[in-house]
GROMACS .gro file of C-alpha atoms in nm:
model
  468
    1UNK     CA    1  -0.700   7.457   8.402
    2UNK     CA    2  -1.066   7.359   8.405
    3UNK     CA    3  -1.210   7.008   8.404
    4UNK     CA    4  -1.353   7.051   8.054
    5UNK     CA    5  -1.014   7.157   7.917
    6UNK     CA    6  -0.853   6.859   8.089
    7UNK     CA    7  -1.112   6.627   7.935
    8UNK     CA    8  -1.061   6.775   7.588
    9UNK     CA    9  -0.684   6.734   7.609
   10UNK     CA   10  -0.729   6.378   7.737
   11UNK     CA   11  -0.945   6.292   7.437
   12UNK     CA   12  -0.693   6.444   7.196
   13UNK     CA   13  -0.407   6.250   7.355
   14UNK     CA   14  -0.615   5.931   7.338
   15UNK     CA   15  -0.678   5.985   6.967
   16UNK     CA   16  -0.309   6.057   6.916
   17UNK     CA   17  -0.222   5.731   7.092
   18UNK     CA   18  -0.461   5.540   6.867
   19UNK     CA   19  -0.313   5.698   6.554
   20UNK     CA   20   0.040   5.602   6.666
   21UNK     CA   21  -0.077   5.247   6.736
   22UNK     CA   22  -0.233   5.216   6.392
   23UNK     CA   23   0.071   5.352   6.209
   24UNK     CA   24   0.306   5.121   6.396
   25UNK     CA   25   0.073   4.825   6.348
   26UNK     CA   26   0.088   4.891   5.973
   27UNK     CA   27   0.470   4.900   5.992
   28UNK     CA   28   0.478   4.565   6.176
   29UNK     CA   29   0.225   4.417   5.930
   30UNK     CA   30   0.435   4.524   5.631
   31UNK     CA   31   0.752   4.380   5.788
   32UNK     CA   32   0.588   4.044   5.857
   33UNK     CA   33   0.444   4.010   5.508
   34UNK     CA   34   0.746   4.159   5.324
   35UNK     CA   35   0.534   4.423   5.157
   36UNK     CA   36   0.536   4.793   5.105
   37UNK     CA   37   0.228   4.979   5.210
   38UNK     CA   38  -0.049   4.847   4.989
   39UNK     CA   39  -0.411   4.944   4.985
   40UNK     CA   40  -0.532   4.633   5.163
   41UNK     CA   41  -0.270   4.686   5.435
   42UNK     CA   42  -0.389   5.044   5.481
   43UNK     CA   43  -0.741   4.903   5.512
   44UNK     CA   44  -0.617   4.683   5.797
   45UNK     CA   45  -0.470   4.987   5.974
   46UNK     CA   46  -0.789   5.189   5.925
   47UNK     CA   47  -0.998   4.905   6.066
   48UNK     CA   48  -0.758   4.889   6.361
   49UNK     CA   49  -0.782   5.262   6.436
   50UNK     CA   50  -1.161   5.271   6.397
   51UNK     CA   51  -1.203   4.974   6.629
   52UNK     CA   52  -0.974   5.129   6.890
   53UNK     CA   53  -1.099   5.485   6.866
   54UNK     CA   54  -1.466   5.396   6.834
   55UNK     CA   55  -1.479   5.144   7.117
   56UNK     CA   56  -1.244   5.360   7.328
   57UNK     CA   57  -1.520   5.617   7.378
   58UNK     CA   58  -1.771   5.357   7.487
   59UNK     CA   59  -1.817   5.269   7.856
   60UNK     CA   60  -1.637   4.935   7.844
   61UNK     CA   61  -1.318   4.780   7.979
   62UNK     CA   62  -0.996   4.825   7.783
   63UNK     CA   63  -0.964   4.450   7.727
   64UNK     CA   64  -1.296   4.458   7.540
   65UNK     CA   65  -1.158   4.723   7.305
   66UNK     CA   66  -0.844   4.525   7.229
   67UNK     CA   67  -1.035   4.197   7.202
   68UNK     CA   68  -1.266   4.350   6.942
   69UNK     CA   69  -0.969   4.503   6.756
   70UNK     CA   70  -0.793   4.165   6.753
   71UNK     CA   71  -1.106   3.991   6.626
   72UNK     CA   72  -1.144   4.251   6.347
   73UNK     CA   73  -0.782   4.213   6.233
   74UNK     CA   74  -0.783   3.832   6.249
   75UNK     CA   75  -1.113   3.823   6.062
   76UNK     CA   76  -0.972   4.054   5.795
   77UNK     CA   77  -0.657   3.840   5.774
   78UNK     CA   78  -0.865   3.524   5.737
   79UNK     CA   79  -1.029   3.679   5.430
   80UNK     CA   80  -0.726   3.841   5.265
   81UNK     CA   81  -0.431   3.631   5.390
   82UNK     CA   82  -0.575   3.281   5.415
   83UNK     CA   83  -0.246   3.108   5.341
   84UNK     CA   84  -0.059   3.317   5.598
   85UNK     CA   85  -0.322   3.337   5.869
   86UNK     CA   86  -0.067   3.207   6.122
   87UNK     CA   87   0.135   3.528   6.072
   88UNK     CA   88  -0.178   3.735   6.130
   89UNK     CA   89  -0.245   3.549   6.454
   90UNK     CA   90   0.116   3.609   6.561
   91UNK     CA   91   0.104   3.981   6.472
   92UNK     CA   92  -0.193   4.063   6.698
   93UNK     CA   93  -0.060   3.939   7.038
   94UNK     CA   94   0.292   4.053   6.943
   95UNK     CA   95   0.176   4.410   6.886
   96UNK     CA   96  -0.049   4.403   7.192
   97UNK     CA   97   0.247   4.286   7.402
   98UNK     CA   98   0.464   4.572   7.273
   99UNK     CA   99   0.180   4.810   7.361
  100UNK     CA  100   0.160   4.667   7.714
  101UNK     CA  101   0.535   4.676   7.776
  102UNK     CA  102   0.558   5.034   7.650
  103UNK     CA  103   0.268   5.135   7.873
  104UNK     CA  104   0.422   4.959   8.173
  105UNK     CA  105   0.743   5.160   8.142
  106UNK     CA  106   0.577   5.492   8.052
  107UNK     CA  107   0.322   5.456   8.332
  108UNK     CA  108   0.595   5.448   8.597
  109UNK     CA  109   0.726   5.779   8.461
  110UNK     CA  110   0.372   5.916   8.461
  111UNK     CA  111   0.302   5.808   8.820
  112UNK     CA  112   0.627   5.954   8.953
  113UNK     CA  113   0.575   6.283   8.765
  114UNK     CA  114   0.220   6.328   8.897
  115UNK     CA  115   0.323   6.231   9.252
  116UNK     CA  116   0.596   6.495   9.262
  117UNK     CA  117   0.371   6.760   9.111
  118UNK     CA  118   0.089   6.691   9.357
  119UNK     CA  119   0.335   6.686   9.647
  120UNK     CA  120   0.429   7.049   9.577
  121UNK     CA  121   0.068   7.174   9.564
  122UNK     CA  122  -0.071   7.340   9.877
  123UNK     CA  123  -0.428   7.219   9.922
  124UNK     CA  124  -0.517   7.529  10.123
  125UNK     CA  125  -0.440   7.768   9.837
  126UNK     CA  126  -0.695   7.893   9.586
  127UNK     CA  127  -0.691   7.724   9.249
  128UNK     CA  128  -0.599   7.384   9.396
  129UNK     CA  129  -0.833   7.198   9.160
  130UNK     CA  130  -0.700   7.381   8.855
  131UNK     CA  131  -0.343   7.293   8.954
  132UNK     CA  132  -0.442   6.932   9.003
  133UNK     CA  133  -0.590   6.921   8.653
  134UNK     CA  134  -0.278   7.089   8.517
  135UNK     CA  135  -0.054   6.833   8.687
  136UNK     CA  136  -0.269   6.548   8.561
  137UNK     CA  137  -0.252   6.692   8.210
  138UNK     CA  138   0.128   6.718   8.221
  139UNK     CA  139   0.151   6.362   8.352
  140UNK     CA  140  -0.081   6.231   8.080
  141UNK     CA  141   0.114   6.418   7.813
  142UNK     CA  142   0.439   6.262   7.936
  143UNK     CA  143   0.268   5.921   7.950
  144UNK     CA  144   0.160   5.942   7.585
  145UNK     CA  145   0.495   6.091   7.478
  146UNK     CA  146   0.710   5.822   7.640
  147UNK     CA  147   0.461   5.552   7.542
  148UNK     CA  148   0.476   5.659   7.176
  149UNK     CA  149   0.856   5.677   7.178
  150UNK     CA  150   0.897   5.337   7.347
  151UNK     CA  151   0.637   5.166   7.127
  152UNK     CA  152   0.800   5.308   6.815
  153UNK     CA  153   1.145   5.189   6.923
  154UNK     CA  154   1.018   4.840   7.012
  155UNK     CA  155   0.818   4.797   6.691
  156UNK     CA  156   1.107   4.910   6.471
  157UNK     CA  157   1.346   4.671   6.645
  158UNK     CA  158   1.105   4.378   6.609
  159UNK     CA  159   1.055   4.471   6.242
  160UNK     CA  160   1.428   4.441   6.183
  161UNK     CA  161   1.418   4.094   6.336
  162UNK     CA  162   1.110   3.961   6.155
  163UNK     CA  163   1.190   4.093   5.807
  164UNK     CA  164   1.327   3.753   5.697
  165UNK     CA  165   1.043   3.540   5.832
  166UNK     CA  166   0.899   3.323   5.555
  167UNK     CA  167   0.637   3.059   5.617
  168UNK     CA  168   0.534   3.046   5.982
  169UNK     CA  169   0.382   2.727   6.122
  170UNK     CA  170   0.137   2.713   6.410
  171UNK     CA  171   0.411   2.562   6.628
  172UNK     CA  172   0.622   2.870   6.553
  173UNK     CA  173   0.332   3.097   6.649
  174UNK     CA  174   0.288   2.921   6.984
  175UNK     CA  175   0.660   2.931   7.059
  176UNK     CA  176   0.703   3.299   6.973
  177UNK     CA  177   0.381   3.408   7.145
  178UNK     CA  178   0.453   3.273   7.494
  179UNK     CA  179   0.632   3.588   7.612
  180UNK     CA  180   0.371   3.801   7.436
  181UNK     CA  181   0.102   3.657   7.659
  182UNK     CA  182   0.325   3.683   7.968
  183UNK     CA  183   0.386   4.055   7.912
  184UNK     CA  184   0.020   4.123   7.840
  185UNK     CA  185  -0.099   3.935   8.149
  186UNK     CA  186   0.148   4.112   8.380
  187UNK     CA  187   0.033   4.450   8.251
  188UNK     CA  188  -0.334   4.358   8.297
  189UNK     CA  189  -0.266   4.245   8.655
  190UNK     CA  190  -0.087   4.572   8.734
  191UNK     CA  191  -0.378   4.775   8.590
  192UNK     CA  192  -0.630   4.578   8.795
  193UNK     CA  193  -0.428   4.626   9.114
  194UNK     CA  194  -0.347   4.992   9.049
  195UNK     CA  195  -0.633   5.110   9.272
  196UNK     CA  196  -0.832   4.855   9.474
  197UNK     CA  197  -1.131   4.967   9.680
  198UNK     CA  198  -1.116   4.827  10.035
  199UNK     CA  199  -1.418   4.922  10.241
  200UNK     CA  200  -1.423   5.300  10.268
  201UNK     CA  201  -1.054   5.324  10.183
  202UNK     CA  202  -0.845   5.232   9.883
  203UNK     CA  203  -0.524   5.039   9.815
  204UNK     CA  204  -0.301   5.232   9.573
  205UNK     CA  205  -0.038   4.997   9.435
  206UNK     CA  206   0.247   5.241   9.380
  207UNK     CA  207   0.186   5.417   9.714
  208UNK     CA  208   0.211   5.091   9.902
  209UNK     CA  209   0.486   4.933   9.691
  210UNK     CA  210   0.713   5.216   9.579
  211UNK     CA  211   0.981   4.976   9.457
  212UNK     CA  212   0.746   4.861   9.179
  213UNK     CA  213   0.806   5.193   9.005
  214UNK     CA  214   1.144   5.058   8.890
  215UNK     CA  215   1.082   4.683   8.914
  216UNK     CA  216   0.793   4.678   8.668
  217UNK     CA  217   0.982   4.872   8.396
  218UNK     CA  218   1.278   4.639   8.449
  219UNK     CA  219   1.049   4.336   8.406
  220UNK     CA  220   0.909   4.494   8.088
  221UNK     CA  221   1.259   4.546   7.949
  222UNK     CA  222   1.356   4.185   8.028
  223UNK     CA  223   1.041   4.048   7.864
  224UNK     CA  224   1.102   4.255   7.552
  225UNK     CA  225   1.467   4.148   7.541
  226UNK     CA  226   1.359   3.786   7.579
  227UNK     CA  227   1.105   3.819   7.297
  228UNK     CA  228   1.359   3.985   7.068
  229UNK     CA  229   1.624   3.722   7.150
  230UNK     CA  230   1.371   3.441   7.094
  231UNK     CA  231   1.281   3.574   6.748
  232UNK     CA  232   1.649   3.625   6.661
  233UNK     CA  233   1.764   3.278   6.763
  234UNK     CA  234   1.453   3.117   6.615
  235UNK     CA  235   1.539   3.269   6.278
  236UNK     CA  236   1.901   3.157   6.312
  237UNK     CA  237   1.771   2.807   6.379
  238UNK     CA  238   1.549   2.828   6.069
  239UNK     CA  239   1.850   2.931   5.858
  240UNK     CA  240   2.061   2.644   5.992
  241UNK     CA  241   1.776   2.397   5.942
  242UNK     CA  242   1.723   2.518   5.584
  243UNK     CA  243   2.096   2.479   5.514
  244UNK     CA  244   2.086   2.129   5.661
  245UNK     CA  245   1.785   2.037   5.450
  246UNK     CA  246   1.947   2.176   5.139
  247UNK     CA  247   2.269   1.986   5.209
  248UNK     CA  248   2.067   1.669   5.264
  249UNK     CA  249   1.881   1.706   4.934
  250UNK     CA  250   2.198   1.795   4.744
  251UNK     CA  251   2.367   1.487   4.890
  252UNK     CA  252   2.074   1.275   4.779
  253UNK     CA  253   2.092   1.428   4.433
  254UNK     CA  254   2.465   1.363   4.408
  255UNK     CA  255   2.399   0.999   4.492
  256UNK     CA  256   2.121   0.989   4.231
  257UNK     CA  257   2.355   1.138   3.971
  258UNK     CA  258   2.622   0.879   4.056
  259UNK     CA  259   2.365   0.605   4.007
  260UNK     CA  260   2.270   0.756   3.672
  261UNK     CA  261   2.636   0.764   3.568
  262UNK     CA  262   2.675   0.401   3.672
  263UNK     CA  263   2.364   0.315   3.468
  264UNK     CA  264   2.508   0.499   3.170
  265UNK     CA  265   2.839   0.314   3.207
  266UNK     CA  266   2.657  -0.019   3.232
  267UNK     CA  267   2.447   0.070   2.929
  268UNK     CA  268   2.744   0.154   2.712
  269UNK     CA  269   2.926  -0.148   2.850
  270UNK     CA  270   2.640  -0.365   2.729
  271UNK     CA  271   2.660  -0.199   2.387
  272UNK     CA  272   3.032  -0.276   2.368
  273UNK     CA  273   2.961  -0.639   2.456
  274UNK     CA  274   2.694  -0.667   2.186
  275UNK     CA  275   2.927  -0.504   1.937
  276UNK     CA  276   3.199  -0.751   2.034
  277UNK     CA  277   2.959  -1.043   1.991
  278UNK     CA  278   2.827  -0.912   1.658
  279UNK     CA  279   3.095  -1.104   1.462
  280UNK     CA  280   2.984  -1.428   1.625
  281UNK     CA  281   2.618  -1.346   1.550
  282UNK     CA  282   2.697  -1.280   1.184
  283UNK     CA  283   2.895  -1.605   1.164
  284UNK     CA  284   2.600  -1.795   1.312
  285UNK     CA  285   2.356  -1.636   1.066
  286UNK     CA  286   2.586  -1.722   0.773
  287UNK     CA  287   2.606  -2.080   0.896
  288UNK     CA  288   2.229  -2.110   0.921
  289UNK     CA  289   2.187  -1.957   0.576
  290UNK     CA  290   2.440  -2.196   0.427
  291UNK     CA  291   2.250  -2.486   0.577
  292UNK     CA  292   1.924  -2.352   0.434
  293UNK     CA  293   1.767  -2.320   0.782
  294UNK     CA  294   1.579  -1.999   0.709
  295UNK     CA  295   1.321  -2.051   0.984
  296UNK     CA  296   1.602  -2.073   1.238
  297UNK     CA  297   1.747  -1.753   1.096
  298UNK     CA  298   1.416  -1.574   1.150
  299UNK     CA  299   1.400  -1.687   1.515
  300UNK     CA  300   1.764  -1.596   1.565
  301UNK     CA  301   1.716  -1.244   1.423
  302UNK     CA  302   1.401  -1.196   1.634
  303UNK     CA  303   1.596  -1.276   1.951
  304UNK     CA  304   1.870  -1.036   1.848
  305UNK     CA  305   1.609  -0.766   1.788
  306UNK     CA  306   1.467  -0.812   2.138
  307UNK     CA  307   1.819  -0.778   2.282
  308UNK     CA  308   1.890  -0.465   2.079
  309UNK     CA  309   1.562  -0.302   2.181
  310UNK     CA  310   1.662  -0.334   2.546
  311UNK     CA  311   1.976  -0.140   2.467
  312UNK     CA  312   1.808   0.123   2.253
  313UNK     CA  313   1.733   0.471   2.386
  314UNK     CA  314   1.410   0.633   2.276
  315UNK     CA  315   1.566   0.977   2.321
  316UNK     CA  316   1.926   1.048   2.222
  317UNK     CA  317   2.026   1.385   2.370
  318UNK     CA  318   2.395   1.405   2.291
  319UNK     CA  319   2.518   1.325   2.642
  320UNK     CA  320   2.530   0.999   2.835
  321UNK     CA  321   2.400   1.149   3.161
  322UNK     CA  322   2.103   1.334   3.011
  323UNK     CA  323   2.032   1.025   2.796
  324UNK     CA  324   1.998   0.813   3.108
  325UNK     CA  325   1.795   1.069   3.304
  326UNK     CA  326   1.538   1.147   3.033
  327UNK     CA  327   1.495   0.787   2.916
  328UNK     CA  328   1.471   0.664   3.274
  329UNK     CA  329   1.196   0.918   3.347
  330UNK     CA  330   1.028   0.826   3.018
  331UNK     CA  331   1.015   0.457   3.110
  332UNK     CA  332   0.883   0.541   3.456
  333UNK     CA  333   0.614   0.770   3.312
  334UNK     CA  334   0.500   0.525   3.044
  335UNK     CA  335   0.486   0.248   3.301
  336UNK     CA  336   0.236   0.465   3.495
  337UNK     CA  337   0.030   0.532   3.185
  338UNK     CA  338   0.164   0.885   3.133
  339UNK     CA  339   0.227   1.011   2.782
  340UNK     CA  340   0.584   1.141   2.771
  341UNK     CA  341   0.733   1.361   2.500
  342UNK     CA  342   1.074   1.526   2.490
  343UNK     CA  343   1.249   1.765   2.255
  344UNK     CA  344   1.589   1.798   2.416
  345UNK     CA  345   1.940   1.825   2.281
  346UNK     CA  346   2.239   1.882   2.507
  347UNK     CA  347   2.491   2.124   2.361
  348UNK     CA  348   2.741   2.151   2.645
  349UNK     CA  349   2.653   2.512   2.735
  350UNK     CA  350   2.575   2.420   3.098
  351UNK     CA  351   2.766   2.157   3.299
  352UNK     CA  352   2.576   1.832   3.282
  353UNK     CA  353   2.577   1.789   3.660
  354UNK     CA  354   2.378   2.111   3.716
  355UNK     CA  355   2.150   2.035   3.423
  356UNK     CA  356   2.093   1.687   3.568
  357UNK     CA  357   1.974   1.838   3.898
  358UNK     CA  358   1.719   2.049   3.712
  359UNK     CA  359   1.595   1.759   3.499
  360UNK     CA  360   1.570   1.520   3.793
  361UNK     CA  361   1.366   1.761   4.008
  362UNK     CA  362   1.132   1.886   3.737
  363UNK     CA  363   1.057   1.546   3.586
  364UNK     CA  364   1.015   1.377   3.924
  365UNK     CA  365   0.767   1.647   4.030
  366UNK     CA  366   0.579   1.616   3.699
  367UNK     CA  367   0.554   1.235   3.724
  368UNK     CA  368   0.434   1.249   4.085
  369UNK     CA  369   0.173   1.513   3.993
  370UNK     CA  370   0.043   1.305   3.703
  371UNK     CA  371   0.031   0.988   3.911
  372UNK     CA  372  -0.222   1.156   4.143
  373UNK     CA  373  -0.469   1.196   3.860
  374UNK     CA  374  -0.734   0.927   3.880
  375UNK     CA  375  -0.865   0.956   3.528
  376UNK     CA  376  -0.820   1.142   3.202
  377UNK     CA  377  -0.519   1.183   2.978
  378UNK     CA  378  -0.195   1.230   3.167
  379UNK     CA  379   0.099   1.388   2.991
  380UNK     CA  380   0.446   1.535   3.040
  381UNK     CA  381   0.619   1.748   2.780
  382UNK     CA  382   0.989   1.840   2.807
  383UNK     CA  383   1.147   2.092   2.570
  384UNK     CA  384   1.470   2.286   2.549
  385UNK     CA  385   1.490   2.606   2.348
  386UNK     CA  386   1.778   2.837   2.268
  387UNK     CA  387   1.725   3.211   2.236
  388UNK     CA  388   2.043   3.407   2.180
  389UNK     CA  389   2.259   3.351   2.488
  390UNK     CA  390   1.979   3.190   2.690
  391UNK     CA  391   1.865   2.832   2.736
  392UNK     CA  392   1.498   2.778   2.816
  393UNK     CA  393   1.413   2.443   2.974
  394UNK     CA  394   1.038   2.388   2.990
  395UNK     CA  395   0.833   2.114   3.155
  396UNK     CA  396   0.456   2.102   3.117
  397UNK     CA  397   0.223   1.850   3.278
  398UNK     CA  398  -0.134   1.819   3.395
  399UNK     CA  399  -0.223   1.774   3.763
  400UNK     CA  400  -0.526   1.758   3.988
  401UNK     CA  401  -0.537   2.140   4.034
  402UNK     CA  402  -0.545   2.107   4.414
  403UNK     CA  403  -0.181   2.192   4.486
  404UNK     CA  404  -0.175   2.521   4.683
  405UNK     CA  405   0.054   2.789   4.541
  406UNK     CA  406   0.224   3.051   4.759
  407UNK     CA  407   0.108   3.399   4.669
  408UNK     CA  408   0.448   3.564   4.703
  409UNK     CA  409   0.685   3.632   4.416
  410UNK     CA  410   0.836   3.284   4.425
  411UNK     CA  411   0.513   3.103   4.323
  412UNK     CA  412   0.653   2.784   4.471
  413UNK     CA  413   0.392   2.510   4.521
  414UNK     CA  414   0.342   2.408   4.881
  415UNK     CA  415   0.448   2.046   4.922
  416UNK     CA  416   0.185   1.785   4.995
  417UNK     CA  417   0.438   1.510   5.059
  418UNK     CA  418   0.511   1.401   5.417
  419UNK     CA  419   0.863   1.389   5.551
  420UNK     CA  420   1.015   1.073   5.694
  421UNK     CA  421   1.181   1.283   5.967
  422UNK     CA  422   0.957   1.592   6.003
  423UNK     CA  423   1.117   1.711   6.326
  424UNK     CA  424   1.471   1.692   6.190
  425UNK     CA  425   1.476   1.717   5.811
  426UNK     CA  426   1.202   1.805   5.566
  427UNK     CA  427   1.358   1.686   5.244
  428UNK     CA  428   1.038   1.731   5.044
  429UNK     CA  429   0.906   2.054   4.904
  430UNK     CA  430   1.238   2.221   4.830
  431UNK     CA  431   1.318   2.054   4.496
  432UNK     CA  432   1.207   2.363   4.304
  433UNK     CA  433   1.412   2.577   4.541
  434UNK     CA  434   1.718   2.377   4.439
  435UNK     CA  435   1.626   2.430   4.074
  436UNK     CA  436   1.601   2.802   4.145
  437UNK     CA  437   1.942   2.799   4.315
  438UNK     CA  438   2.102   2.635   4.011
  439UNK     CA  439   1.928   2.879   3.774
  440UNK     CA  440   2.046   3.180   3.972
  441UNK     CA  441   2.404   3.059   3.948
  442UNK     CA  442   2.370   3.103   3.572
  443UNK     CA  443   2.203   3.447   3.591
  444UNK     CA  444   1.864   3.290   3.530
  445UNK     CA  445   1.546   3.209   3.715
  446UNK     CA  446   1.234   2.994   3.742
  447UNK     CA  447   0.891   3.093   3.615
  448UNK     CA  448   0.581   2.893   3.710
  449UNK     CA  449   0.240   2.926   3.546
  450UNK     CA  450  -0.078   2.741   3.631
  451UNK     CA  451  -0.364   2.741   3.382
  452UNK     CA  452  -0.654   2.523   3.478
  453UNK     CA  453  -0.512   2.180   3.545
  454UNK     CA  454  -0.189   2.236   3.350
  455UNK     CA  455   0.132   2.314   3.536
  456UNK     CA  456   0.407   2.486   3.335
  457UNK     CA  457   0.763   2.545   3.462
  458UNK     CA  458   1.023   2.739   3.265
  459UNK     CA  459   1.387   2.748   3.377
  460UNK     CA  460   1.598   3.015   3.213
  461UNK     CA  461   1.977   2.971   3.211
  462UNK     CA  462   2.232   3.207   3.065
  463UNK     CA  463   2.501   3.030   2.868
  464UNK     CA  464   2.851   3.082   2.996
  465UNK     CA  465   3.031   3.057   3.324
  466UNK     CA  466   2.839   3.025   3.644
  467UNK     CA  467   2.861   3.275   3.929
  468UNK     CA  468   3.160   3.204   4.151
   0.00000   0.00000   0.00000
């Protein structure tokens, strides 16, 4: 085999390696962002392959090629995935680490294959150079083959682990990227020490330290196992933390509902007392009328009217719990200068406890959004509609139009409220998730629309029994 043929095959194998990298990078990208292959994701892969292939043929160090590729991908992510840029930053070192670990294992196979092939060649025979090129070609082919197989296996396994990753914070990125940097740095050190020029001689790493041929692949396997285990247990922790947060919020909501029931009981208790005292009031009025003290009667009736107004609900919904919730939110809104309107009638189709959770969350969010407005008309509109077997609960309010909305299918606003215990429980920002959970139990869902500075939430519930 001639030198030109060897060089041609080397270039082809290098292009093949870049194509494999780009395809697998696209697979990892899609897994992280929960998407099928979309045009903008294909653009990311094309940019990746062009950066690698183009710079790969330039006379520069390999780290320059990967640094430029990383900068291109992060820059593209900053433009197209602004709200999930932390995931983009995680994806680049994660993929580069998988590349390094795969290379570290495959390179040991390559070195051992070439060593054995060269050992069998007689330097005194004709065609020695051609045999050397042939052996180098076989070794390079095996290097790319095993590298591609290992990288594919590692990427697919990581994709299975990261498929449930939602929002990723910068703390998460730092935690999950530690082993990525460790694997990458070890590989770079090995490459730098592979052949070291010493005077007129050379230090060849694997000739001097033969045991590294199995130690380095073992280290690569351990680093990959550690990275996979870290991602797995981190996600388990996220699931447990989410369950704890949800339990905390549900417990708070149960307490709130109990307080509402107590308020309803106190309210109706006050009505019973007034009703009981009504006979005495009528007797007093008759006495004043008989005495001709009509001015006193007017004052007496005025005082009674004030007392009755305190016990009067602006909205009568047909249920004591929803009466208390809606009128309580109405008083709170009007106290803050928010115009409140409600068209709601409870018909018993959905248990009042679940309906109370929905009303509490939606109206609290609407009031808090309106309270942030500095000027202009602030309003909240609550309506319930019935369409065949469905109930549609709608809340509309204006807001300052600065609340960021997640771009995934959930369209859940990102919370702007701080948590009292951010390291333990983040009770804020999951109220709408609880509304969604309740809706799904009744074969329904939550739809959110934002038009200008108006926020519109529709909760659809199917009448009937909830999912067991």
